CSV table of C-alpha atoms and ligand atoms in Angstrom, one decimal:
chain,number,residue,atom,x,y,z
L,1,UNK,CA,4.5,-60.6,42.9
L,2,UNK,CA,0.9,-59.6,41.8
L,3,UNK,CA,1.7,-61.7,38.5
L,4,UNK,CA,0.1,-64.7,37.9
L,5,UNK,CA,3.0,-67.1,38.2
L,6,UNK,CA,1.3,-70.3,37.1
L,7,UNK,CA,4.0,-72.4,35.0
L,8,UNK,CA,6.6,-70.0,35.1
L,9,UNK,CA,9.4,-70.5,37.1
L,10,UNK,CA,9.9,-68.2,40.4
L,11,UNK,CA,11.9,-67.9,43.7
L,12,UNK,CA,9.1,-69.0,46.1
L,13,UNK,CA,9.2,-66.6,49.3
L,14,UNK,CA,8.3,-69.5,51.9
L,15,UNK,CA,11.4,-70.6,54.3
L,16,UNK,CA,11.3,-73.6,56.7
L,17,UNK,CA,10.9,-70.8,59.9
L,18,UNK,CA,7.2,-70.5,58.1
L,19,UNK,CA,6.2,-74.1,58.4
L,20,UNK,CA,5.2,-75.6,61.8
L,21,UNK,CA,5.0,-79.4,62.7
L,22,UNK,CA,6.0,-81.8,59.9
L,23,UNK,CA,9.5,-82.6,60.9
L,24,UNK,CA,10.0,-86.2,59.7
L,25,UNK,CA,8.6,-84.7,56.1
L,26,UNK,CA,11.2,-81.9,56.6
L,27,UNK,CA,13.9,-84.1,57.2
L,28,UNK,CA,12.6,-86.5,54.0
L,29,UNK,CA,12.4,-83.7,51.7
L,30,UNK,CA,15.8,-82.6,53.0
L,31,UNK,CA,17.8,-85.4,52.0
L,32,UNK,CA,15.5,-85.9,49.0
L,33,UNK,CA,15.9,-82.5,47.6
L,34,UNK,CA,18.1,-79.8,49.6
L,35,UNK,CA,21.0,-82.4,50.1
L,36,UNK,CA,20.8,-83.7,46.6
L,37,UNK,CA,21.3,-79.9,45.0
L,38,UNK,CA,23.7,-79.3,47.0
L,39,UNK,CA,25.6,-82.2,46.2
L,40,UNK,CA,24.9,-83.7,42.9
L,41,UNK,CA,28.0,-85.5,41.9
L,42,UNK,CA,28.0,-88.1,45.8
L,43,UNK,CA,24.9,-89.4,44.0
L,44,UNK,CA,26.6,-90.1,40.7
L,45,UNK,CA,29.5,-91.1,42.2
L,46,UNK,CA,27.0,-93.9,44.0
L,47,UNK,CA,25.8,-94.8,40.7
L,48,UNK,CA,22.3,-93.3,41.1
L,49,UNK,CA,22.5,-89.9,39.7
L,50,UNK,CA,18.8,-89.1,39.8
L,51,UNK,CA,16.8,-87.6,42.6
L,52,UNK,CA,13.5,-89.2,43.7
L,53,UNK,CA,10.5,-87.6,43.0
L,54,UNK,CA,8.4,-87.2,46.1
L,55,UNK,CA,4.3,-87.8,46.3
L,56,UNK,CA,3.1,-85.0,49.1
L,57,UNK,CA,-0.2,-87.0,50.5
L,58,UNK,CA,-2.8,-86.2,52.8
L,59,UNK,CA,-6.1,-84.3,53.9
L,60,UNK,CA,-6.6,-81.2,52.7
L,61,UNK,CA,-4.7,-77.7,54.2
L,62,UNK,CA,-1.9,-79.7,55.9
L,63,UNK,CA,0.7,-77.7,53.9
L,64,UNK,CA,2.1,-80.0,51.5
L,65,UNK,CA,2.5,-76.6,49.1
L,66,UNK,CA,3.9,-74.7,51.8
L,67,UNK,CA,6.9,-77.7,52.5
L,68,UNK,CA,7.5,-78.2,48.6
L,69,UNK,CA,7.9,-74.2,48.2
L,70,UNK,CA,10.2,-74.2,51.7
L,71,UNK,CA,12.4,-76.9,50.1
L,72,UNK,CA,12.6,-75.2,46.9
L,73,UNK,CA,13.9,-71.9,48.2
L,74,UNK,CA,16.0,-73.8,51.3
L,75,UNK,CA,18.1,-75.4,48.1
L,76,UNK,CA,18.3,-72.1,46.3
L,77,UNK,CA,16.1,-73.9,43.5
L,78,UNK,CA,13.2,-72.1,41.2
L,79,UNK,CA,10.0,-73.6,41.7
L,80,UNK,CA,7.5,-74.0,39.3
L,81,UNK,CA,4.2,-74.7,40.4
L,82,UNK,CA,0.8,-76.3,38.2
L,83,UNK,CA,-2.2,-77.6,38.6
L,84,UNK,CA,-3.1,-80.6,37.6
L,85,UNK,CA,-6.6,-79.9,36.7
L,86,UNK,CA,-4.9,-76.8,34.5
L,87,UNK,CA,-3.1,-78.7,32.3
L,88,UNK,CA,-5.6,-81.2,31.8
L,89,UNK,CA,-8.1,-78.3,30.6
L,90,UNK,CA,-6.2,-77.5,27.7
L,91,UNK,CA,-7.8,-78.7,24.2
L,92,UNK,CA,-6.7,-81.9,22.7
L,93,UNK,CA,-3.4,-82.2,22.1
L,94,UNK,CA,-2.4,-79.1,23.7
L,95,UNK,CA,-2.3,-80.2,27.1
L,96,UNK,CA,0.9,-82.6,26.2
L,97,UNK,CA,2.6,-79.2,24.5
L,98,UNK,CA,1.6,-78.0,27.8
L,99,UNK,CA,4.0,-80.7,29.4
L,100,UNK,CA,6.9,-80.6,27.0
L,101,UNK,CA,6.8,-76.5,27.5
L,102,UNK,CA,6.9,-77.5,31.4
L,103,UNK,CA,9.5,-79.6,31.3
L,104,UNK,CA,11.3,-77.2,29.4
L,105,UNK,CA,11.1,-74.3,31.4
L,106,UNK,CA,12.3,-76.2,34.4
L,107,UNK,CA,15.4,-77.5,32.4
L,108,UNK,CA,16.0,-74.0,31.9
L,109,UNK,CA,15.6,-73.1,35.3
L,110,UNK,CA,17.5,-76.2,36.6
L,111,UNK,CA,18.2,-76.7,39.7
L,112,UNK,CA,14.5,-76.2,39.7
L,113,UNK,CA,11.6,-77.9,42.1
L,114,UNK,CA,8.7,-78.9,40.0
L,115,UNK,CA,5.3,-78.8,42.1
L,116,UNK,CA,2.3,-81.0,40.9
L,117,UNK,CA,-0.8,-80.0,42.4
L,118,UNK,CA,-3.9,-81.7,42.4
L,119,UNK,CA,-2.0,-85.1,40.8
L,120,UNK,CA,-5.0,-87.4,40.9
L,121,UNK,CA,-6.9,-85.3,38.6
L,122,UNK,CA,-3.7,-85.4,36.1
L,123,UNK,CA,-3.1,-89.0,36.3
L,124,UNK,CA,-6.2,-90.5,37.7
L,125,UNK,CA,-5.9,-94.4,38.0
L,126,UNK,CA,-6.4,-95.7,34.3
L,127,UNK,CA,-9.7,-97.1,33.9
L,128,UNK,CA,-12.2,-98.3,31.1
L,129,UNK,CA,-13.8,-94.4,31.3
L,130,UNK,CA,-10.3,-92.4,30.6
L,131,UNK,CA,-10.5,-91.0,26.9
L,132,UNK,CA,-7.6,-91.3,24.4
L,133,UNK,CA,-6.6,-87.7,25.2
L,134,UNK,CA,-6.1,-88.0,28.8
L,135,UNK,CA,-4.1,-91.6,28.1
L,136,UNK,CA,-1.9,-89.6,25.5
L,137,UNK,CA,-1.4,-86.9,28.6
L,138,UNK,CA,-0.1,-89.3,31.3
L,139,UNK,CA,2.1,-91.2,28.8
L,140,UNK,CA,3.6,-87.6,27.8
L,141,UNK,CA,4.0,-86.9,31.7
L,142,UNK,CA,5.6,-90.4,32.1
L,143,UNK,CA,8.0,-89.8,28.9
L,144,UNK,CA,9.1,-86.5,30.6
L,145,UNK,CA,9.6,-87.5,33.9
L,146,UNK,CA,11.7,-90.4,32.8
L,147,UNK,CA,13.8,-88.2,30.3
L,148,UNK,CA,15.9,-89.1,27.5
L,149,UNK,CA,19.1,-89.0,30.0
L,150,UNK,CA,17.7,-88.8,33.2
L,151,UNK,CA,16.3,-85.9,34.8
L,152,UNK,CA,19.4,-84.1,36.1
L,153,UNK,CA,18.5,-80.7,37.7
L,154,UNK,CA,14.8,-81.4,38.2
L,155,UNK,CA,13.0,-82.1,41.2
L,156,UNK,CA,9.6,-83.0,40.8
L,157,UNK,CA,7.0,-83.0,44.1
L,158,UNK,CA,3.8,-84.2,43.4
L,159,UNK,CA,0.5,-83.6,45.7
L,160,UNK,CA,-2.9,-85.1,46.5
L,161,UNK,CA,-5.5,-85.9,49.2
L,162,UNK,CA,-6.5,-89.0,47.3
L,163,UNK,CA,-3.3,-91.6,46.6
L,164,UNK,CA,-5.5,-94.1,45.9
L,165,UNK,CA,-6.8,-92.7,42.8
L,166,UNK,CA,-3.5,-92.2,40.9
L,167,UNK,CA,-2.4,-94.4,38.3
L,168,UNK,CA,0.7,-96.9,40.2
L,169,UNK,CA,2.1,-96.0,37.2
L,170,UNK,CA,3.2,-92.9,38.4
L,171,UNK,CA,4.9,-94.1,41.9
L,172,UNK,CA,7.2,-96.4,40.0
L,173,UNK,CA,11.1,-96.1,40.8
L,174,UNK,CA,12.5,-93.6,39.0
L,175,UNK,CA,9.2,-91.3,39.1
L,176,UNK,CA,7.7,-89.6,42.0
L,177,UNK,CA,8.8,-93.1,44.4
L,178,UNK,CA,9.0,-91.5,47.9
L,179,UNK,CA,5.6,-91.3,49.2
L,180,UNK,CA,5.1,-88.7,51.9
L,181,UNK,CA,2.1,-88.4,54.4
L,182,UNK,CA,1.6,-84.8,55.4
L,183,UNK,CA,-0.6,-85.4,58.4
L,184,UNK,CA,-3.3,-83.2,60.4
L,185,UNK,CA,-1.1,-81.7,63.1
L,186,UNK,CA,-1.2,-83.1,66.6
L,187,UNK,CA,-1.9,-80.7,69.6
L,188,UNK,CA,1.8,-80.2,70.2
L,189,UNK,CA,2.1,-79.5,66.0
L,190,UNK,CA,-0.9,-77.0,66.1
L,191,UNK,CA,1.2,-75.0,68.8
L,192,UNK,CA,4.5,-75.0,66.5
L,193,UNK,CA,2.1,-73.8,63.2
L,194,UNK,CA,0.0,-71.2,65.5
L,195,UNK,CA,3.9,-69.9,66.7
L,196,UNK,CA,4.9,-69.8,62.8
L,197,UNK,CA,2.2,-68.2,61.5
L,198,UNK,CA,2.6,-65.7,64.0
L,199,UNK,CA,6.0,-64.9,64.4
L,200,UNK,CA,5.5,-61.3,62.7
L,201,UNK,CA,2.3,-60.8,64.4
L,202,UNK,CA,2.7,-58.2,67.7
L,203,UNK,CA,0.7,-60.2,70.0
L,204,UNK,CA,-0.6,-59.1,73.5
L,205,UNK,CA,1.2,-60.3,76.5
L,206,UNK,CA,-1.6,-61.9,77.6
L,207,UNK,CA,-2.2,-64.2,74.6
L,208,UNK,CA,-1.2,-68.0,74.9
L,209,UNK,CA,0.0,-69.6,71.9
L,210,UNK,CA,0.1,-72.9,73.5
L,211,UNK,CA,-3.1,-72.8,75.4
L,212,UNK,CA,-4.8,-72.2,72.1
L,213,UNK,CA,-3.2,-74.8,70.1
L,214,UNK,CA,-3.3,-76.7,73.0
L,215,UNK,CA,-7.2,-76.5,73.3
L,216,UNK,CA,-9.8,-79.3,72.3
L,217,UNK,CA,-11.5,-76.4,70.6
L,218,UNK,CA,-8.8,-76.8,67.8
L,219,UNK,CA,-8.9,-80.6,67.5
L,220,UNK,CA,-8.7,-81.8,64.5
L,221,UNK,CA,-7.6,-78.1,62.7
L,222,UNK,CA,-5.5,-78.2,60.0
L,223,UNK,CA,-2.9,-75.9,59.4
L,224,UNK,CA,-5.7,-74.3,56.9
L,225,UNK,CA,-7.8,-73.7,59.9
L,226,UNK,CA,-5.2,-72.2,62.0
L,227,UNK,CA,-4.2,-70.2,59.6
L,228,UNK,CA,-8.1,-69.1,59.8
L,229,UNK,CA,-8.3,-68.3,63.0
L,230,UNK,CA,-4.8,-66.4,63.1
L,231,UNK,CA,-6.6,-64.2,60.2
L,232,UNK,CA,-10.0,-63.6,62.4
L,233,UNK,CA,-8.1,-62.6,65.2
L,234,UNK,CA,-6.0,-60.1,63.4
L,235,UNK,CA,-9.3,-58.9,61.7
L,236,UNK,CA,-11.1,-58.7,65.2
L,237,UNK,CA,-7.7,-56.4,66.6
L,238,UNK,CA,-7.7,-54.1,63.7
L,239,UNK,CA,-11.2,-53.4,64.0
L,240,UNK,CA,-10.5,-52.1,67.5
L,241,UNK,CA,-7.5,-50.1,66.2
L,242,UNK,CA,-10.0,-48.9,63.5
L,243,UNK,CA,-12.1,-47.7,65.9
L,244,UNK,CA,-10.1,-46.3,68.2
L,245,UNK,CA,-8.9,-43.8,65.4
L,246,UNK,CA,-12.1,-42.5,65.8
L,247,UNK,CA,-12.7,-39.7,67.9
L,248,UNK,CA,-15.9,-38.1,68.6
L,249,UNK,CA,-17.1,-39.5,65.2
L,250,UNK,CA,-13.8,-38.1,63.2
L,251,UNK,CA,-11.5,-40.1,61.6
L,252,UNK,CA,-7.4,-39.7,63.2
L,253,UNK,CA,-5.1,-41.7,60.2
L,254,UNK,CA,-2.6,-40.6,62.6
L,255,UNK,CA,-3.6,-42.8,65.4
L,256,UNK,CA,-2.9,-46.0,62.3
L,257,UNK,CA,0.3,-45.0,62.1
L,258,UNK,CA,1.0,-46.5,65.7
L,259,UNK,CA,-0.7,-49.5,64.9
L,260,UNK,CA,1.5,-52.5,65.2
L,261,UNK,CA,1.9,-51.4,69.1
L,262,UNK,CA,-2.1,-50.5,69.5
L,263,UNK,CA,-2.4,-53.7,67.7
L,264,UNK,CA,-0.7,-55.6,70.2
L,265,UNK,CA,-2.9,-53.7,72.8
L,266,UNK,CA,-5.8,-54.7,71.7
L,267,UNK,CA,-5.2,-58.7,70.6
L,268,UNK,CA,-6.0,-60.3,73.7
L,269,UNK,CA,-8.6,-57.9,75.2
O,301,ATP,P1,-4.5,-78.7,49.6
O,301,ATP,O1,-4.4,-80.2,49.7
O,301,ATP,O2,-5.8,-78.2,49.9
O,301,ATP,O3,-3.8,-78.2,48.3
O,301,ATP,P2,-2.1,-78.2,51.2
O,301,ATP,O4,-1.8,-79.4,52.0
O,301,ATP,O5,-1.2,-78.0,50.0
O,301,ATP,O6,-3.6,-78.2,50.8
O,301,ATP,P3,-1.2,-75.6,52.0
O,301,ATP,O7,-1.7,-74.9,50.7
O,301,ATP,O8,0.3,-75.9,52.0
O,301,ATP,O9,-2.0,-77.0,52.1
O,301,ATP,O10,-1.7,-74.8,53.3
O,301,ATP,C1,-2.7,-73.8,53.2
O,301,ATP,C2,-2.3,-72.8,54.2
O,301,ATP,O11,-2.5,-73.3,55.6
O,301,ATP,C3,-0.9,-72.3,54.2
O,301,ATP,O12,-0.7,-71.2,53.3
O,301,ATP,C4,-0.6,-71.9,55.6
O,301,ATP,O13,-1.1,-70.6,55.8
O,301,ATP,C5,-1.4,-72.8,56.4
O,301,ATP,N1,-0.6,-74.0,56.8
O,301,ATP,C6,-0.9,-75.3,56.5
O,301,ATP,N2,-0.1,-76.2,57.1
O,301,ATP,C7,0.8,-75.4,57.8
O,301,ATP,C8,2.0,-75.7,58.6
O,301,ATP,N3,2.4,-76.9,58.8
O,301,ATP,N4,2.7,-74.6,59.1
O,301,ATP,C9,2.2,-73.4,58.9
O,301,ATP,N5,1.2,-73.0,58.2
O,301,ATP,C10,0.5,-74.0,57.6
């Protein structure tokens, strides 16, 4: 898992019991993606044998990875991830190889969930300042997501805080179509991601999930920021665990070894 995994195809480790909130996008992606793998030939037998690609839009740290990952591995699909920035840093002429090879690798892999990150930067809104390299770039990307026959087996979710600044090109039928706000959590939300990203965490008896989430303190956190503030807390218990291994200035490993219990101990203290 320490690879790097970039453009490779893997099994992502993110299930739907990870992600809080973001129900209607669950459901979307669902029936866009989980149903569709599952069930390949109603679609043909309707006469529309390709999926939808879906674009994933909103502020930043709302999880728009996290749901394309949890629909990926919900389906049973490999998911290959990029980032648009990544591709487009490859010298001339490479960066469409880049493409082909990607589009490749997740025939290969097929079913398999391909995850565009940082789209606007790949296929910014064509304009009097785009070079011939970049033009080349998006017409390659446009030629593989179209595909000779279709694009059978490939799932392609696309990601961006800035819509506006991709080329319409890109959202027409066919190519990523379904557009997909991934919102800031309400309060209610920010309780449902504080309960996810704790739910192997030992927490004190004492500590409130909801009044946290619930708290004007956390207006306007993303799932980023929660994610944040689950990590301080866990950083501020261990400390106390650390220290409580200490006696008179001597160091007891042995008292770490208890630590998911002295952990919980300590949380809320
Ligand atoms: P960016 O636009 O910056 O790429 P993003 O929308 O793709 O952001 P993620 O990378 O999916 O955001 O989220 C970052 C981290 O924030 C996640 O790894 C997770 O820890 C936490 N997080 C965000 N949204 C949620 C959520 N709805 N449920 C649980 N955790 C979340």
């Amino acid at each position: 898992p320490s690879i790097r995994r970039e453009g490779f195809a893997t099994t992502p480790d993110v299930t739907w019991a990870d992600v809080g909130s973001l129900h209607e996008v669950r459901a979307e992606l669902f029936m866009s993606t989980t149903f569709h793998i599952a069930h390949p030939e109603l679609y043909t037998a309707m006469g529309v044998p390709n999926p939808s690609g879906v674009l994933l839009y909103g502020p930043p740290g709302c999880g728009k990875t996290l749901v394309a990952k949890a629909a990926a591995s919900e389906s049973g699909a490999n998911f290959i991830s990029i980032k648009g920035p990544e591709l487009l840093n490859k010298f001339v002429g490479e960066s469409e190889k880049a493409v082909r090879t990607l589009f490749e690798r997740a025939r290969a892999a097929k079913p398999c969930v391909v995850f565009f990150d940082e789209m606007d930067a790949l296929v910014p809104r064509r304009g009097s300042d785009n070079n011939q390299s970049s033009e080349r770039l998006v017409n390659q990307l446009l030629a593989e997501m179209d595909g000779v026959d279709g694009r059978q087996g490939v799932y392609l979710i696309g990601a961006t805080n800035r819509p506006d600044m991709i080329d319409p090109a890109l959202l027409r039928p066919g190519r990523l179509d379904k557009l997909l706000y991934v919102p800031l959590p309400p309060p209610e939300g920010r309780v449902s991601i504080l309960q996810a990203l704790t739910r192997k965490t030992p927490l004190a008896p004492e500590v409130d999930i909801a009044a946290i989430g619930l708290d004007t303190r956390c207006s306007r956190f993303s799932g980023a920021d929660l994610a944040a503030l689950v990590k301080a807390a866990v950083d501020a218990a261990l400390k106390e665990v650390v220290n409580a291994a200490f006696k008179d200035g001597v160091f007891d490993p042995a008292a770490l070894l208890r630590l998911p219990s002295s952990a919980g101990q300590t949380t809320g203290q």
